mmCIF file of C-alpha atoms and ligand atoms in Angstrom:
data_model
loop_
_atom_site.group_PDB
_atom_site.id
_atom_site.type_symbol
_atom_site.label_atom_id
_atom_site.label_comp_id
_atom_site.label_asym_id
_atom_site.label_seq_id
_atom_site.Cartn_x
_atom_site.Cartn_y
_atom_site.Cartn_z
ATOM 1 C CA MET E 1 44.070 -55.431 97.502
ATOM 2 C CA THR E 2 43.230 -51.632 96.946
ATOM 3 C CA VAL E 3 44.953 -50.160 93.436
ATOM 4 C CA GLN E 4 47.495 -48.137 96.161
ATOM 5 C CA SER E 5 48.446 -50.791 98.022
ATOM 6 C CA ARG E 6 49.074 -52.824 95.191
ATOM 7 C CA CYS E 7 51.423 -50.233 92.945
ATOM 8 C CA ALA E 8 54.835 -49.947 94.688
ATOM 9 C CA THR E 9 55.155 -46.674 93.560
ATOM 10 C CA THR E 10 51.704 -44.290 92.822
ATOM 11 C CA PRO E 11 52.503 -41.317 91.339
ATOM 12 C CA GLY E 12 52.153 -38.082 93.564
ATOM 13 C CA ALA E 13 49.769 -35.527 92.291
ATOM 14 C CA GLN E 14 51.438 -33.909 89.219
ATOM 15 C CA THR E 15 52.110 -29.808 88.834
ATOM 16 C CA LEU E 16 51.406 -29.337 85.401
ATOM 17 C CA PRO E 17 52.795 -26.259 84.568
ATOM 18 C CA GLY E 18 50.225 -25.063 84.473
ATOM 19 C CA SER E 19 42.331 -3.320 75.371
ATOM 20 C CA ALA E 20 42.878 -1.891 72.527
ATOM 21 C CA LEU E 21 42.968 -4.850 69.811
ATOM 22 C CA SER E 22 46.638 -5.417 68.884
ATOM 23 C CA LEU E 23 46.483 -6.663 65.310
ATOM 24 C CA GLY E 24 50.788 -7.233 65.308
ATOM 25 C CA GLY E 25 53.755 -6.154 67.257
ATOM 26 C CA ALA E 26 51.735 -5.231 70.660
ATOM 27 C CA ASP E 27 51.461 -9.129 71.901
ATOM 28 C CA ARG E 28 53.278 -8.289 75.168
ATOM 29 C CA GLN E 29 51.054 -5.737 76.591
ATOM 30 C CA ALA E 30 48.429 -6.787 79.059
ATOM 31 C CA PRO E 31 45.031 -7.769 77.860
ATOM 32 C CA THR E 32 42.875 -5.405 79.623
ATOM 33 C CA VAL E 33 41.537 -7.465 82.684
ATOM 34 C CA ASN E 34 37.628 -7.515 82.496
ATOM 35 C CA PRO E 35 36.009 -6.751 85.829
ATOM 36 C CA PHE E 36 33.521 -9.739 85.189
ATOM 37 C CA SER E 37 34.429 -13.520 83.459
ATOM 38 C CA LEU E 38 32.823 -15.746 81.426
ATOM 39 C CA VAL E 39 30.430 -17.843 83.280
ATOM 40 C CA ASP E 40 27.353 -19.318 81.283
ATOM 41 C CA LEU E 41 23.667 -19.631 82.407
ATOM 42 C CA GLN E 42 24.344 -22.762 84.549
ATOM 43 C CA ALA E 43 27.464 -20.808 86.723
ATOM 44 C CA ARG E 44 30.083 -22.342 84.691
ATOM 45 C CA LYS E 45 33.425 -20.470 84.347
ATOM 46 C CA VAL E 46 34.756 -20.866 80.724
ATOM 47 C CA GLU E 47 38.585 -20.538 81.102
ATOM 48 C CA TYR E 48 39.478 -22.624 78.601
ATOM 49 C CA LEU E 49 39.314 -21.902 74.430
ATOM 50 C CA ARG E 50 40.285 -24.100 71.550
ATOM 51 C CA VAL E 51 41.568 -22.820 68.877
ATOM 52 C CA SER E 52 41.471 -24.342 65.418
ATOM 53 C CA VAL E 53 44.134 -22.831 63.390
ATOM 54 C CA THR E 54 43.236 -24.471 60.256
ATOM 55 C CA ASP E 55 40.745 -26.829 58.967
ATOM 56 C CA ARG E 56 43.928 -29.162 56.741
ATOM 57 C CA CYS E 57 45.455 -31.742 57.824
ATOM 58 C CA ASN E 58 48.007 -34.789 56.333
ATOM 59 C CA TYR E 59 46.109 -37.643 57.712
ATOM 60 C CA ARG E 60 42.353 -38.745 56.537
ATOM 61 C CA CYS E 61 41.034 -40.535 59.828
ATOM 62 C CA THR E 62 38.477 -42.723 59.165
ATOM 63 C CA TYR E 63 36.104 -41.262 61.773
ATOM 64 C CA CYS E 64 37.103 -37.802 61.187
ATOM 65 C CA MET E 65 37.439 -37.082 57.414
ATOM 66 C CA PRO E 66 35.891 -37.807 54.132
ATOM 67 C CA ALA E 67 38.726 -40.472 52.349
ATOM 68 C CA GLU E 68 38.515 -37.483 49.266
ATOM 69 C CA GLY E 69 36.942 -34.600 49.327
ATOM 70 C CA ALA E 70 36.613 -32.668 52.093
ATOM 71 C CA GLN E 71 35.098 -29.479 52.153
ATOM 72 C CA LEU E 72 37.931 -26.955 52.683
ATOM 73 C CA VAL E 73 37.300 -22.980 53.084
ATOM 74 C CA PRO E 74 38.914 -20.859 50.699
ATOM 75 C CA ARG E 75 42.570 -19.381 52.602
ATOM 76 C CA PRO E 76 41.336 -16.027 52.741
ATOM 77 C CA GLU E 77 38.224 -17.357 55.169
ATOM 78 C CA LEU E 78 40.848 -18.543 57.311
ATOM 79 C CA LEU E 79 41.546 -16.473 60.214
ATOM 80 C CA ASP E 80 45.256 -14.841 59.734
ATOM 81 C CA PHE E 81 47.933 -14.778 63.002
ATOM 82 C CA ASP E 82 46.740 -11.230 63.187
ATOM 83 C CA GLU E 83 43.552 -12.233 63.806
ATOM 84 C CA ILE E 84 44.209 -15.012 65.964
ATOM 85 C CA ALA E 85 46.367 -13.009 68.121
ATOM 86 C CA ALA E 86 43.782 -10.349 68.251
ATOM 87 C CA LEU E 87 40.687 -12.817 69.400
ATOM 88 C CA VAL E 88 42.569 -14.630 71.705
ATOM 89 C CA ARG E 89 43.894 -11.163 73.712
ATOM 90 C CA VAL E 90 39.898 -10.330 74.387
ATOM 91 C CA PHE E 91 39.182 -13.704 75.733
ATOM 92 C CA VAL E 92 42.226 -13.919 77.600
ATOM 93 C CA SER E 93 40.822 -10.415 79.068
ATOM 94 C CA LEU E 94 37.696 -12.173 79.615
ATOM 95 C CA GLY E 95 39.050 -14.513 81.854
ATOM 96 C CA VAL E 96 40.511 -17.010 79.424
ATOM 97 C CA ARG E 97 43.471 -18.421 81.088
ATOM 98 C CA LYS E 98 44.258 -22.127 78.918
ATOM 99 C CA VAL E 99 44.805 -22.215 75.236
ATOM 100 C CA ARG E 100 45.044 -25.274 72.431
ATOM 101 C CA LEU E 101 46.094 -24.972 69.549
ATOM 102 C CA THR E 102 44.047 -27.784 67.201
ATOM 103 C CA GLY E 103 42.694 -28.444 63.589
ATOM 104 C CA GLY E 104 42.121 -29.702 61.601
ATOM 105 C CA GLU E 105 46.242 -30.779 62.003
ATOM 106 C CA PRO E 106 47.635 -27.288 63.256
ATOM 107 C CA LEU E 107 51.425 -28.374 62.346
ATOM 108 C CA VAL E 108 50.331 -28.211 59.062
ATOM 109 C CA ARG E 109 49.747 -24.305 59.122
ATOM 110 C CA ARG E 110 52.521 -22.110 57.222
ATOM 111 C CA ASP E 111 54.750 -20.636 60.306
ATOM 112 C CA ILE E 112 52.756 -22.661 62.971
ATOM 113 C CA VAL E 113 55.782 -21.703 65.462
ATOM 114 C CA ARG E 114 55.740 -18.019 64.421
ATOM 115 C CA LEU E 115 52.343 -17.993 66.365
ATOM 116 C CA VAL E 116 53.034 -20.112 69.025
ATOM 117 C CA GLU E 117 55.894 -17.961 70.151
ATOM 118 C CA ARG E 118 53.266 -14.981 69.189
ATOM 119 C CA LEU E 119 50.201 -16.458 71.669
ATOM 120 C CA ALA E 120 52.673 -17.136 74.204
ATOM 121 C CA ALA E 121 53.869 -13.271 74.342
ATOM 122 C CA ILE E 122 50.051 -12.593 75.810
ATOM 123 C CA PRO E 123 50.364 -11.863 79.767
ATOM 124 C CA GLY E 124 47.239 -13.939 81.180
ATOM 125 C CA ILE E 125 48.084 -17.598 79.407
ATOM 126 C CA ASP E 126 48.909 -19.896 82.146
ATOM 127 C CA ASP E 127 48.573 -22.984 80.117
ATOM 128 C CA LEU E 128 49.734 -23.158 75.980
ATOM 129 C CA SER E 129 48.875 -26.512 74.343
ATOM 130 C CA MET E 130 48.439 -27.725 70.952
ATOM 131 C CA THR E 131 46.589 -31.225 70.314
ATOM 132 C CA THR E 132 48.671 -33.122 67.271
ATOM 133 C CA ASN E 133 48.156 -36.171 65.484
ATOM 134 C CA GLY E 134 52.352 -35.825 65.374
ATOM 135 C CA HIS E 135 53.555 -36.533 62.147
ATOM 136 C CA LEU E 136 55.629 -33.820 62.031
ATOM 137 C CA LEU E 137 56.743 -33.509 65.222
ATOM 138 C CA ALA E 138 59.897 -34.710 64.745
ATOM 139 C CA GLU E 139 61.281 -31.607 63.231
ATOM 140 C CA LEU E 140 59.063 -29.012 64.835
ATOM 141 C CA ALA E 141 59.083 -29.827 68.594
ATOM 142 C CA ALA E 142 61.816 -28.513 69.524
ATOM 143 C CA PRO E 143 61.430 -24.950 67.612
ATOM 144 C CA LEU E 144 57.511 -25.618 69.758
ATOM 145 C CA ARG E 145 59.262 -25.479 72.494
ATOM 146 C CA ALA E 146 61.602 -22.413 72.569
ATOM 147 C CA ALA E 147 58.776 -20.901 70.911
ATOM 148 C CA GLY E 148 57.100 -21.304 74.576
ATOM 149 C CA LEU E 149 54.328 -24.024 73.540
ATOM 150 C CA GLN E 150 53.919 -25.592 77.869
ATOM 151 C CA ARG E 151 52.523 -29.163 76.357
ATOM 152 C CA LEU E 152 50.983 -31.353 73.798
ATOM 153 C CA ASN E 153 48.866 -34.264 73.425
ATOM 154 C CA ILE E 154 49.421 -36.399 70.456
ATOM 155 C CA SER E 155 46.455 -38.940 68.936
ATOM 156 C CA ILE E 156 48.208 -42.331 68.591
ATOM 157 C CA ASP E 157 44.749 -44.716 67.907
ATOM 158 C CA THR E 158 46.865 -47.989 67.776
ATOM 159 C CA LEU E 159 50.574 -49.454 68.211
ATOM 160 C CA ASP E 160 49.902 -52.073 65.136
ATOM 161 C CA ALA E 161 51.642 -50.377 61.987
ATOM 162 C CA ALA E 162 49.667 -51.667 59.856
ATOM 163 C CA LYS E 163 45.961 -50.288 61.522
ATOM 164 C CA PHE E 164 47.141 -47.292 62.155
ATOM 165 C CA ALA E 165 47.177 -46.681 58.112
ATOM 166 C CA ARG E 166 44.481 -48.199 57.396
ATOM 167 C CA VAL E 167 42.410 -46.109 60.095
ATOM 168 C CA THR E 168 44.292 -42.369 59.180
ATOM 169 C CA ARG E 169 44.366 -43.487 55.832
ATOM 170 C CA GLN E 170 47.863 -41.531 55.088
ATOM 171 C CA GLY E 171 48.850 -41.788 58.497
ATOM 172 C CA SER E 172 52.881 -43.633 59.396
ATOM 173 C CA LEU E 173 52.698 -44.609 63.187
ATOM 174 C CA ASP E 174 56.627 -44.597 62.720
ATOM 175 C CA ALA E 175 56.668 -40.896 62.301
ATOM 176 C CA VAL E 176 54.528 -40.180 64.767
ATOM 177 C CA LEU E 177 56.226 -42.273 67.252
ATOM 178 C CA ARG E 178 59.897 -40.379 66.464
ATOM 179 C CA GLY E 179 57.481 -37.091 66.671
ATOM 180 C CA LEU E 180 56.806 -38.368 70.555
ATOM 181 C CA ASP E 181 60.818 -39.014 70.628
ATOM 182 C CA ALA E 182 61.207 -35.271 70.389
ATOM 183 C CA ALA E 183 58.329 -33.790 71.871
ATOM 184 C CA GLN E 184 59.808 -35.629 74.906
ATOM 185 C CA ALA E 185 63.743 -34.836 74.048
ATOM 186 C CA ALA E 186 62.233 -31.159 73.433
ATOM 187 C CA GLY E 187 61.256 -31.204 77.144
ATOM 188 C CA PHE E 188 57.856 -31.276 76.908
ATOM 189 C CA ALA E 189 56.711 -32.712 79.863
ATOM 190 C CA HIS E 190 52.978 -33.631 81.318
ATOM 191 C CA THR E 191 52.244 -35.572 77.421
ATOM 192 C CA LYS E 192 49.121 -36.513 76.932
ATOM 193 C CA LEU E 193 48.013 -39.486 74.401
ATOM 194 C CA ASN E 194 44.792 -39.314 72.585
ATOM 195 C CA ALA E 195 43.146 -42.811 71.519
ATOM 196 C CA VAL E 196 39.537 -42.686 70.616
ATOM 197 C CA ALA E 197 37.989 -45.951 71.367
ATOM 198 C CA LEU E 198 36.894 -47.873 68.032
ATOM 199 C CA ARG E 199 35.174 -51.655 68.076
ATOM 200 C CA GLY E 200 36.847 -53.732 65.559
ATOM 201 C CA LEU E 201 40.324 -51.052 65.447
ATOM 202 C CA ASN E 202 41.672 -50.937 69.051
ATOM 203 C CA ASP E 203 39.542 -52.489 71.157
ATOM 204 C CA ASP E 204 42.019 -55.708 71.350
ATOM 205 C CA GLU E 205 44.656 -53.392 72.597
ATOM 206 C CA LEU E 206 43.759 -51.535 75.270
ATOM 207 C CA THR E 207 45.843 -52.823 77.527
ATOM 208 C CA ASP E 208 48.539 -52.859 75.183
ATOM 209 C CA LEU E 209 47.997 -48.879 75.159
ATOM 210 C CA CYS E 210 48.289 -48.257 78.384
ATOM 211 C CA ALA E 211 51.683 -50.546 78.663
ATOM 212 C CA PHE E 212 53.209 -48.164 76.161
ATOM 213 C CA ALA E 213 52.058 -45.137 77.924
ATOM 214 C CA ALA E 214 53.202 -46.294 81.294
ATOM 215 C CA ASP E 215 56.863 -47.490 79.856
ATOM 216 C CA ARG E 216 56.860 -43.689 78.006
ATOM 217 C CA GLN E 217 55.457 -41.966 81.274
ATOM 218 C CA VAL E 218 52.826 -40.074 78.969
ATOM 219 C CA ILE E 219 49.028 -39.787 80.339
ATOM 220 C CA LEU E 220 46.865 -42.132 77.907
ATOM 221 C CA ARG E 221 43.063 -40.774 77.277
ATOM 222 C CA PHE E 222 40.760 -42.531 75.972
ATOM 223 C CA ILE E 223 38.242 -40.626 74.159
ATOM 224 C CA GLU E 224 34.442 -41.908 73.119
ATOM 225 C CA TYR E 225 33.651 -41.944 69.356
ATOM 226 C CA MET E 226 31.481 -38.867 68.878
ATOM 227 C CA PRO E 227 29.072 -39.039 66.422
ATOM 228 C CA ILE E 228 30.291 -35.799 64.569
ATOM 229 C CA GLY E 229 31.418 -35.547 61.331
ATOM 230 C CA VAL E 230 31.367 -38.323 58.239
ATOM 231 C CA ASP E 231 29.824 -40.996 58.731
ATOM 232 C CA GLN E 232 32.014 -43.486 57.592
ATOM 233 C CA PHE E 233 32.414 -45.106 60.437
ATOM 234 C CA TRP E 234 29.898 -44.175 63.335
ATOM 235 C CA SER E 235 27.451 -46.432 64.587
ATOM 236 C CA PRO E 236 26.090 -49.147 67.434
ATOM 237 C CA ASP E 237 28.963 -51.302 66.670
ATOM 238 C CA THR E 238 31.489 -49.078 66.392
ATOM 239 C CA TYR E 239 31.112 -46.937 69.267
ATOM 240 C CA LEU E 240 33.001 -48.465 72.513
ATOM 241 C CA PRO E 241 31.391 -46.664 75.927
ATOM 242 C CA VAL E 242 33.826 -45.968 78.512
ATOM 243 C CA ALA E 243 32.527 -48.463 81.067
ATOM 244 C CA GLU E 244 33.501 -50.686 78.458
ATOM 245 C CA ILE E 245 36.895 -49.795 77.991
ATOM 246 C CA ARG E 246 37.413 -49.989 81.635
ATOM 247 C CA ALA E 247 36.287 -53.506 81.441
ATOM 248 C CA ARG E 248 38.304 -54.637 79.274
ATOM 249 C CA ILE E 249 41.678 -52.662 80.722
ATOM 250 C CA ALA E 250 40.477 -53.629 83.902
ATOM 251 C CA ALA E 251 41.537 -57.918 82.662
ATOM 252 C CA ASP E 252 45.269 -56.732 83.520
ATOM 253 C CA TRP E 253 45.349 -53.725 85.187
ATOM 254 C CA ASP E 254 44.035 -52.476 88.513
ATOM 255 C CA ILE E 255 42.483 -49.226 87.419
ATOM 256 C CA ALA E 256 40.654 -46.612 90.280
ATOM 257 C CA PRO E 257 39.862 -42.975 90.031
ATOM 258 C CA VAL E 258 41.739 -40.234 91.349
ATOM 259 C CA GLU E 259 40.929 -36.817 92.546
ATOM 260 C CA ARG E 260 42.980 -34.308 90.589
ATOM 261 C CA SER E 261 42.311 -30.693 91.410
ATOM 262 C CA ASP E 262 45.767 -30.024 90.394
ATOM 263 C CA LEU E 263 45.425 -29.809 86.511
ATOM 264 C CA PRO E 264 44.625 -27.176 84.960
ATOM 265 C CA GLY E 265 41.130 -25.648 84.254
ATOM 266 C CA GLY E 266 39.912 -29.058 85.048
ATOM 267 C CA GLY E 267 36.844 -30.323 82.436
ATOM 268 C CA PRO E 268 35.953 -33.003 81.232
ATOM 269 C CA ALA E 269 38.105 -35.763 81.361
ATOM 270 C CA ARG E 270 38.131 -38.019 84.791
ATOM 271 C CA HIS E 271 41.563 -39.207 86.068
ATOM 272 C CA TRP E 272 41.420 -42.503 86.988
ATOM 273 C CA ILE E 273 45.305 -44.551 88.076
ATOM 274 C CA GLY E 274 46.224 -48.277 86.569
ATOM 275 C CA CYS E 275 48.466 -50.488 88.216
ATOM 276 C CA SER E 276 49.850 -52.784 85.969
ATOM 277 C CA ARG E 277 48.969 -56.775 87.415
ATOM 278 C CA SER E 278 52.144 -58.314 85.907
ATOM 279 C CA ALA E 279 54.161 -56.311 86.507
ATOM 280 C CA PRO E 280 54.239 -54.673 90.251
ATOM 281 C CA GLY E 281 55.201 -51.173 90.282
ATOM 282 C CA ARG E 282 54.774 -50.376 86.671
ATOM 283 C CA THR E 283 52.214 -47.734 86.962
ATOM 284 C CA VAL E 284 49.430 -45.314 84.175
ATOM 285 C CA GLN E 285 47.439 -42.703 84.309
ATOM 286 C CA LEU E 286 44.346 -42.204 82.873
ATOM 287 C CA GLY E 287 42.122 -40.267 81.460
ATOM 288 C CA PHE E 288 38.323 -40.861 79.938
ATOM 289 C CA ILE E 289 36.358 -38.689 77.876
ATOM 290 C CA ALA E 290 33.187 -40.409 78.353
ATOM 291 C CA ALA E 291 31.418 -37.567 75.387
ATOM 292 C CA VAL E 292 28.168 -39.453 74.995
ATOM 293 C CA SER E 293 28.043 -42.080 78.004
ATOM 294 C CA GLU E 294 28.281 -39.996 80.800
ATOM 295 C CA LYS E 295 27.666 -36.224 79.977
ATOM 296 C CA PHE E 296 30.085 -33.848 80.787
ATOM 297 C CA CYS E 297 28.740 -31.478 80.389
ATOM 298 C CA ARG E 298 28.524 -30.310 84.164
ATOM 299 C CA MET E 299 32.155 -30.179 84.045
ATOM 300 C CA CYS E 300 32.202 -27.825 80.711
ATOM 301 C CA ASN E 301 35.118 -24.928 80.767
ATOM 302 C CA ARG E 302 35.391 -24.242 77.320
ATOM 303 C CA VAL E 303 34.506 -22.688 74.059
ATOM 304 C CA ARG E 304 36.562 -23.569 70.613
ATOM 305 C CA LEU E 305 36.976 -20.718 68.225
ATOM 306 C CA SER E 306 37.130 -21.963 64.306
ATOM 307 C CA SER E 307 39.451 -21.701 61.911
ATOM 308 C CA THR E 308 37.525 -19.269 59.774
ATOM 309 C CA GLY E 309 36.788 -17.832 63.333
ATOM 310 C CA THR E 310 33.080 -18.879 64.457
ATOM 311 C CA LEU E 311 33.018 -19.224 68.351
ATOM 312 C CA ARG E 312 31.526 -22.407 68.925
ATOM 313 C CA GLU E 313 30.267 -22.893 72.653
ATOM 314 C CA CYS E 314 29.499 -26.177 72.231
ATOM 315 C CA LEU E 315 30.794 -29.398 70.269
ATOM 316 C CA SER E 316 27.201 -30.234 69.602
ATOM 317 C CA ALA E 317 25.466 -26.698 68.327
ATOM 318 C CA ALA E 318 26.701 -25.468 65.721
ATOM 319 C CA GLY E 319 28.202 -21.870 65.331
ATOM 320 C CA THR E 320 26.419 -17.944 64.898
ATOM 321 C CA LEU E 321 29.262 -15.443 65.521
ATOM 322 C CA SER E 322 31.632 -15.375 63.118
ATOM 323 C CA LEU E 323 34.069 -12.972 65.381
ATOM 324 C CA ARG E 324 36.180 -12.552 62.279
ATOM 325 C CA ASP E 325 33.220 -10.942 60.672
ATOM 326 C CA MET E 326 33.203 -8.924 63.644
ATOM 327 C CA LEU E 327 36.807 -8.016 63.644
ATOM 328 C CA ARG E 328 36.953 -7.602 59.328
ATOM 329 C CA ALA E 329 33.958 -5.200 59.832
ATOM 330 C CA GLY E 330 36.130 -2.868 62.544
ATOM 331 C CA ALA E 331 34.249 -4.211 65.765
ATOM 332 C CA ASP E 332 36.218 -2.972 68.688
ATOM 333 C CA GLU E 333 37.195 -5.059 71.733
ATOM 334 C CA PRO E 334 34.628 -3.745 74.067
ATOM 335 C CA ALA E 335 31.932 -5.054 70.983
ATOM 336 C CA LEU E 336 33.724 -7.920 70.509
ATOM 337 C CA ARG E 337 33.602 -8.612 74.732
ATOM 338 C CA ALA E 338 29.736 -7.996 74.682
ATOM 339 C CA ALA E 339 29.049 -10.139 71.468
ATOM 340 C CA ILE E 340 31.106 -13.134 73.116
ATOM 341 C CA GLY E 341 29.313 -12.479 76.376
ATOM 342 C CA ASP E 342 25.932 -13.085 74.333
ATOM 343 C CA ALA E 343 26.902 -15.883 73.058
ATOM 344 C CA LEU E 344 28.154 -17.563 76.191
ATOM 345 C CA HIS E 345 24.277 -17.292 77.513
ATOM 346 C CA GLY E 346 23.179 -19.187 74.633
ATOM 347 C CA LYS E 347 25.541 -21.870 75.681
ATOM 348 C CA VAL E 348 23.507 -25.469 75.904
ATOM 349 C CA ASP E 349 22.745 -26.854 79.086
ATOM 350 C CA ALA E 350 25.034 -30.334 77.468
ATOM 351 C CA HIS E 351 25.668 -31.183 74.454
ATOM 352 C CA ARG E 352 22.938 -33.315 72.557
ATOM 353 C CA PHE E 353 24.652 -36.720 71.077
ATOM 354 C CA ASP E 354 22.550 -39.614 71.544
ATOM 355 C CA GLY E 355 23.083 -41.860 68.847
ATOM 356 C CA ALA E 356 19.875 -39.974 66.996
ATOM 357 C CA VAL E 357 22.029 -36.594 66.934
ATOM 358 C CA ARG E 358 25.154 -36.146 65.086
ATOM 359 C CA THR E 359 26.872 -32.729 64.203
ATOM 360 C CA TRP E 360 27.815 -33.181 60.877
ATOM 361 C CA GLU E 361 30.508 -30.874 59.845
ATOM 362 C CA PRO E 362 33.787 -32.510 60.905
ATOM 363 C CA MET E 363 35.685 -32.863 64.175
ATOM 364 C CA SER E 364 38.537 -31.306 61.733
ATOM 365 C CA ALA E 365 36.487 -28.358 60.556
ATOM 366 C CA ILE E 366 35.405 -27.479 63.659
ATOM 367 C CA GLY E 367 38.741 -27.787 66.177
ATOM 368 C CA GLY E 368 38.141 -30.771 68.777
HETATM 369 N N1 SAM Z 1 44.397 -33.479 64.278
HETATM 370 C C1 SAM Z 1 45.356 -33.377 65.283
HETATM 371 C C2 SAM Z 1 44.886 -34.794 65.872
HETATM 372 O O1 SAM Z 1 44.514 -36.096 65.163
HETATM 373 O O2 SAM Z 1 45.574 -35.031 67.136
HETATM 374 C C3 SAM Z 1 44.560 -32.303 66.416
HETATM 375 C C4 SAM Z 1 42.338 -31.993 66.057
HETATM 376 S S1 SAM Z 1 42.149 -33.918 66.190
HETATM 377 C C5 SAM Z 1 40.611 -33.131 65.186
HETATM 378 C C6 SAM Z 1 41.865 -34.028 67.346
HETATM 379 C C7 SAM Z 1 41.051 -34.411 68.503
HETATM 380 O O3 SAM Z 1 40.009 -35.311 67.926
HETATM 381 C C8 SAM Z 1 42.378 -35.991 67.902
HETATM 382 O O4 SAM Z 1 42.523 -37.003 69.229
HETATM 383 C C9 SAM Z 1 40.887 -36.753 67.334
HETATM 384 O O5 SAM Z 1 41.196 -38.154 66.996
HETATM 385 C C10 SAM Z 1 39.918 -36.089 68.079
HETATM 386 N N2 SAM Z 1 38.516 -36.746 66.667
HETATM 387 C C11 SAM Z 1 38.166 -36.274 65.431
HETATM 388 N N3 SAM Z 1 37.296 -37.202 65.036
HETATM 389 C C12 SAM Z 1 36.600 -37.593 66.681
HETATM 390 C C13 SAM Z 1 35.321 -38.254 66.922
HETATM 391 N N4 SAM Z 1 34.644 -38.428 65.505
HETATM 392 N N5 SAM Z 1 35.249 -38.208 67.606
HETATM 393 C C14 SAM Z 1 36.065 -38.627 68.935
HETATM 394 N N6 SAM Z 1 37.056 -37.788 69.060
HETATM 395 C C15 SAM Z 1 38.021 -37.769 67.519
HETATM 396 FE FE1 SF4 Z 2 43.264 -35.180 60.824
HETATM 397 FE FE2 SF4 Z 2 43.373 -35.494 63.679
HETATM 398 FE FE3 SF4 Z 2 41.660 -34.990 61.778
HETATM 399 FE FE4 SF4 Z 2 42.590 -37.205 61.870
HETATM 400 S S1 SF4 Z 2 41.461 -36.553 63.881
HETATM 401 S S2 SF4 Z 2 41.988 -36.686 59.982
HETATM 402 S S3 SF4 Z 2 44.826 -36.086 61.923
HETATM 403 S S4 SF4 Z 2 42.048 -33.278 62.101
#
């Protein structure tokens, strides 16, 4: 029996919501249309910008930040809202259509709702989203939605409160679940849950996470643990490859890949559908981010802007171009565009994580 025929209801294709520098006030003015968009030497079109709005976080996930003594950048080095809005406009003028706010934890950035409002006003952004640990969402989901945020990814690695507290060190599963409730009540659709798969933490509850996502009507994405950041946890013993994640899920769910050309921007996640064996008709939409085991780099459509304004062309490459310094030195938009274009030519063909190579900067600083 095929997966499709086993499912009493198979979800149909969803449609996701899919030049002068403006420093304050002029966000609604359309960025100058650029005749050339950002295409790198591998002919990958860059349409997706991830903006880290802070390196601070209210959690200390074991795979991301050290328990104590996190090296945080002095506040004046962080981009301010005028600078973030100005740089986002430059990227939009270069063809970026999707912007995701991340961190650190974006919701701990003071006045984050105001930043969302400013970015939402920039013409040309089709998809404005955020990745969050969800801890502060209960109070912020509705204002964020009203400010123009379109989509949310919420990180939940485990549904066991004690394990959740252990992996996040200072997190509360209850607060995050209330945040998810608030997000759904506020009208966020196509919400995704991000779960880093970790042997010894959640490898025994991957099917439970599927059931939870099916019940809550959210898309569940399993992320392979990447050798990035603090070195307390990553080892081949804790890393769970996507092939094994799928095999474990397949114990309870029939799963199969689906074409999702409707998703904005494509990108590296592989889309699958799962149909419960024990509860016919119960389906879950799944994504697998095989960052280590199946290099997704051919599909890469993104660049990252760090909280200090450094352009990072690839997760595994140290960024060298400080757009903040250029901006603070008075660079105009053509100069910024030219520098970004040059940097993109240096975008590596594929990341270099293979267990031997790692990135020491934590994901919280890079903007995962
Ligand atoms: N604080 C927010 C959150 O946790 O959702 C946003 C920033 S966090 C760096 C973005 C995503 O990166 C989270 O889903 C987190 O689980 C993931 N992440 C962090 N470190 C990782 C690692 N070493 N390997 C894989 N994913 C990681
Ligand atoms: Fe904070 Fe997100 Fe890193 Fe966890 S994964 S420590 S919530 S930035």
